[in-house]
Short mmCIF file of C-alpha atoms in Angstrom, two decimals:
data_model
loop_
_atom_site.label_atom_id
_atom_site.label_comp_id
_atom_site.label_asym_id
_atom_site.label_seq_id
_atom_site.Cartn_x
_atom_site.Cartn_y
_atom_site.Cartn_z
CA LEU A 1 -0.08 0.14 0.11
CA LEU A 2 2.73 2.39 1.10
CA ALA A 3 4.65 1.88 -2.23
CA SER A 4 1.56 2.24 -4.20
CA LEU A 5 0.91 5.75 -2.53
CA VAL A 6 4.56 7.01 -3.06
CA PHE A 7 4.60 5.55 -6.70
CA SER A 8 1.11 7.57 -7.27
CA ILE A 9 2.82 10.76 -6.27
CA ALA A 10 6.06 10.18 -8.38
CA ILE A 11 3.87 9.51 -11.47
CA ARG A 12 1.80 12.87 -11.10
CA GLN A 13 1.80 15.24 -8.26
CA ILE A 14 -2.09 14.99 -8.00
CA GLY A 15 -1.26 11.39 -6.15
CA VAL A 16 -0.66 13.64 -3.10
CA SER A 17 -4.71 13.50 -2.85
CA LEU A 18 -4.55 9.71 -2.57
CA PHE A 19 -1.67 9.92 -0.03
CA MET A 20 -3.52 12.55 2.01
CA ALA A 21 -6.80 10.82 1.87
CA VAL A 22 -5.31 7.49 3.19
CA LEU A 23 -3.32 9.37 5.87
CA VAL A 24 -6.42 11.08 7.06
CA PHE A 25 -8.37 7.81 6.84
CA ALA A 26 -5.99 5.95 9.06
CA VAL A 27 -5.84 8.70 11.75
CA TRP A 28 -9.63 9.10 11.61
CA LYS A 29 -10.38 5.41 11.90
CA LYS A 30 -7.16 5.05 14.32
CA LYS A 31 -5.47 2.33 12.16
CA LYS A 32 -2.07 2.65 13.87
CA ASN A 33 -0.53 -0.24 11.66
CA LEU A 34 -1.27 2.51 8.76
CA VAL A 35 -0.43 5.67 10.48
CA ILE A 36 3.27 5.08 11.44
CA PRO A 37 4.43 3.79 7.99
CA ILE A 38 2.53 6.75 6.27
CA LEU A 39 4.05 9.20 8.65
CA GLY A 40 7.44 7.78 8.34
CA SER A 41 7.10 8.09 4.47
CA CYS A 42 6.04 11.83 4.80
CA VAL A 43 9.80 12.59 4.88
CA PHE A 44 10.29 11.19 1.42
CA LEU A 45 6.78 12.97 0.27
CA PHE A 46 8.15 16.16 1.75
CA TYR A 47 11.43 15.73 -0.29
CA LEU A 48 9.12 15.13 -3.62
CA LEU A 49 7.04 18.04 -2.98
CA TRP A 50 9.92 20.24 -2.11
CA ARG A 51 11.53 19.08 -5.26
CA ASP A 52 8.76 19.63 -7.49
CA PHE A 53 6.62 22.45 -6.16
CA PHE A 54 9.62 24.85 -5.06
CA SER A 55 11.80 24.03 -7.95
CA SER A 56 11.52 26.92 -10.54
CA SER A 57 11.97 24.42 -13.45
CA ALA A 58 9.42 21.83 -12.21
CA TYR A 59 5.80 21.83 -13.68
CA PRO A 60 3.88 21.77 -10.48
CA SER A 61 5.74 24.96 -9.12
CA GLN A 62 3.36 26.72 -11.63
CA VAL A 63 0.87 26.88 -8.79
CA PHE A 64 2.84 29.65 -7.35
CA TYR A 65 2.87 31.47 -10.57
CA LEU A 66 0.25 33.12 -12.83
CA PRO A 67 -0.52 30.77 -15.77
CA TYR A 68 0.92 32.17 -19.39
CA GLN A 69 2.84 34.86 -17.69
CA GLU A 70 6.37 33.88 -17.30
CA GLY A 71 7.96 34.57 -13.92
CA MET A 72 4.86 36.27 -12.46
CA ARG A 73 4.34 34.99 -8.93
CA ILE A 74 0.95 35.00 -7.50
CA ASP A 75 -0.03 37.00 -4.41
CA LEU A 76 -2.47 35.95 -1.80
CA PRO A 77 -5.52 37.85 -3.17
CA GLY A 78 -4.68 36.47 -6.65
CA PHE A 79 -4.61 32.94 -5.13
CA VAL A 80 -8.02 33.48 -3.59
CA THR A 81 -9.28 34.70 -6.84
CA ARG A 82 -7.81 31.65 -8.48
CA ILE A 83 -9.82 29.28 -6.08
CA SER A 84 -13.07 31.17 -6.37
CA SER A 85 -12.71 31.20 -10.12
CA ASN A 86 -11.94 27.55 -10.24
CA PHE A 87 -14.75 26.58 -7.91
CA LEU A 88 -17.46 28.38 -10.12
CA ALA A 89 -15.90 26.88 -13.41
CA TYR A 90 -16.15 23.50 -11.73
CA ILE A 91 -19.52 23.65 -9.95
CA THR A 92 -21.24 25.24 -13.17
CA GLY A 93 -19.47 22.57 -15.44
CA PHE A 94 -17.81 25.28 -17.56
CA GLN A 95 -21.24 26.24 -19.05
CA SER A 96 -22.10 29.55 -20.39
CA HIS A 97 -25.75 29.29 -20.77
CA LYS A 98 -27.66 30.24 -17.62
CA LEU A 99 -29.92 27.37 -17.90
CA LEU A 100 -26.99 24.91 -18.25
CA LYS A 101 -25.33 26.45 -15.14
CA LEU A 102 -28.37 25.92 -12.92
CA ALA A 103 -28.71 22.35 -14.19
CA MET A 104 -24.99 21.86 -13.34
CA MET A 105 -25.36 23.53 -9.93
CA PHE A 106 -28.19 21.16 -9.20
CA PHE A 107 -26.16 18.17 -10.24
CA SER A 108 -23.01 19.35 -8.08
CA SER A 109 -25.48 20.05 -5.14
CA VAL A 110 -27.02 16.49 -5.31
CA THR A 111 -23.24 15.12 -5.70
CA LEU A 112 -22.48 16.90 -2.58
CA VAL A 113 -25.23 15.37 -0.61
CA GLY A 114 -24.06 11.85 -1.88
CA TRP A 115 -20.48 12.74 -1.00
CA GLY A 116 -21.44 13.83 2.56
CA ILE A 117 -23.35 10.58 3.14
CA ASN A 118 -20.52 8.48 2.05
CA LEU A 119 -18.05 10.42 4.17
CA ARG A 120 -20.06 9.77 7.27
CA VAL A 121 -21.56 6.33 6.77
CA LYS A 122 -20.01 4.22 4.02
CA HIS A 123 -17.01 4.90 1.83
CA ALA A 124 -14.93 7.34 3.80
CA LEU A 125 -11.68 6.65 2.08
CA LEU A 126 -13.24 7.30 -1.33
CA SER A 127 -14.92 10.43 0.04
CA LEU A 128 -11.66 11.73 1.41
CA TYR A 129 -9.82 11.14 -1.83
CA PHE A 130 -12.45 12.86 -3.83
CA ALA A 131 -12.21 16.02 -1.62
CA PHE A 132 -8.44 16.12 -1.75
CA TYR A 133 -8.59 15.76 -5.39
CA LEU A 134 -11.01 18.44 -5.98
CA ALA A 135 -8.98 20.77 -3.49
CA PHE A 136 -5.76 20.19 -5.58
CA LEU A 137 -7.86 21.27 -8.68
CA LEU A 138 -8.91 24.52 -6.88
CA ILE A 139 -5.51 25.71 -6.54
CA TRP A 140 -4.36 24.49 -9.89
CA PRO A 141 -3.76 27.44 -12.09
CA TRP A 142 -5.49 25.59 -15.27
CA GLN A 143 -9.19 24.65 -15.42
CA GLY A 144 -10.64 22.04 -17.64
CA ILE A 145 -13.15 19.17 -17.74
CA ARG A 146 -10.21 16.96 -18.46
CA PHE A 147 -8.85 17.20 -14.96
CA LEU A 148 -12.31 15.59 -13.73
CA VAL A 149 -11.63 12.44 -15.86
CA PRO A 150 -10.20 10.38 -13.18
CA VAL A 151 -12.88 11.11 -10.75
CA ILE A 152 -16.00 10.80 -13.27
CA PRO A 153 -16.93 7.19 -11.63
CA LEU A 154 -16.84 8.92 -8.09
CA ILE A 155 -18.84 11.98 -9.34
CA LEU A 156 -21.45 9.80 -10.75
CA TYR A 157 -21.49 7.36 -7.64
CA PHE A 158 -22.02 10.38 -5.30
CA PHE A 159 -24.65 11.70 -7.56
CA PHE A 160 -26.78 8.68 -7.47
CA ALA A 161 -26.21 8.05 -3.75
CA GLY A 162 -27.29 11.69 -3.30
CA TRP A 163 -30.29 11.27 -5.38
CA HIS A 164 -31.22 8.19 -3.66
CA LYS A 165 -31.08 9.83 -0.45
CA ILE A 166 -32.83 12.79 -1.58
CA LEU A 167 -35.85 10.56 -2.71
CA GLU A 168 -35.78 8.63 0.46
CA ILE A 169 -36.34 11.81 2.47
CA SER A 170 -38.92 12.98 0.13
CA LYS A 171 -40.80 9.69 0.50
CA ARG A 172 -40.67 9.85 4.47
CA VAL A 173 -41.92 13.73 4.07
CA LYS A 174 -44.89 12.70 2.03
CA VAL A 175 -45.79 9.74 4.40
CA SER A 176 -45.87 12.15 7.65
#
């Protein structure tokens, strides 16, 4: 497991989201047999992140720069603007038409309900991975549907879980 986690980071930096999800899950569920090796590998993880994020030549270091503007570092207000811009882009599905934006916001809301249910009850590790993955996308300088491709199965799963829960609640309200 540990080798897979480290390998996922070495392949692409988005692997940090899987590493963080497993670490938080292990601490949350008090899995001591996982926590100690994962914390021990944090030294190697820190080296990878330092090498990739803070090296001026590495691709991930672009998180700290403005996209398409060579050498221009981002400041805190610019970083907040990037996060809010990315959030709106992903929550509305990159749609420009108002009706499509509303439909995507509804889809996103139902997906969030399904995510919350699974975080608390069923698949906490999947939910944590999904949350860290999306958090990574929020700070990434570029936007695009292509970045969501690896988590489309999770998006659909959380949407249907949320839809099922909403229908279940609406049936209880009608019976009352």
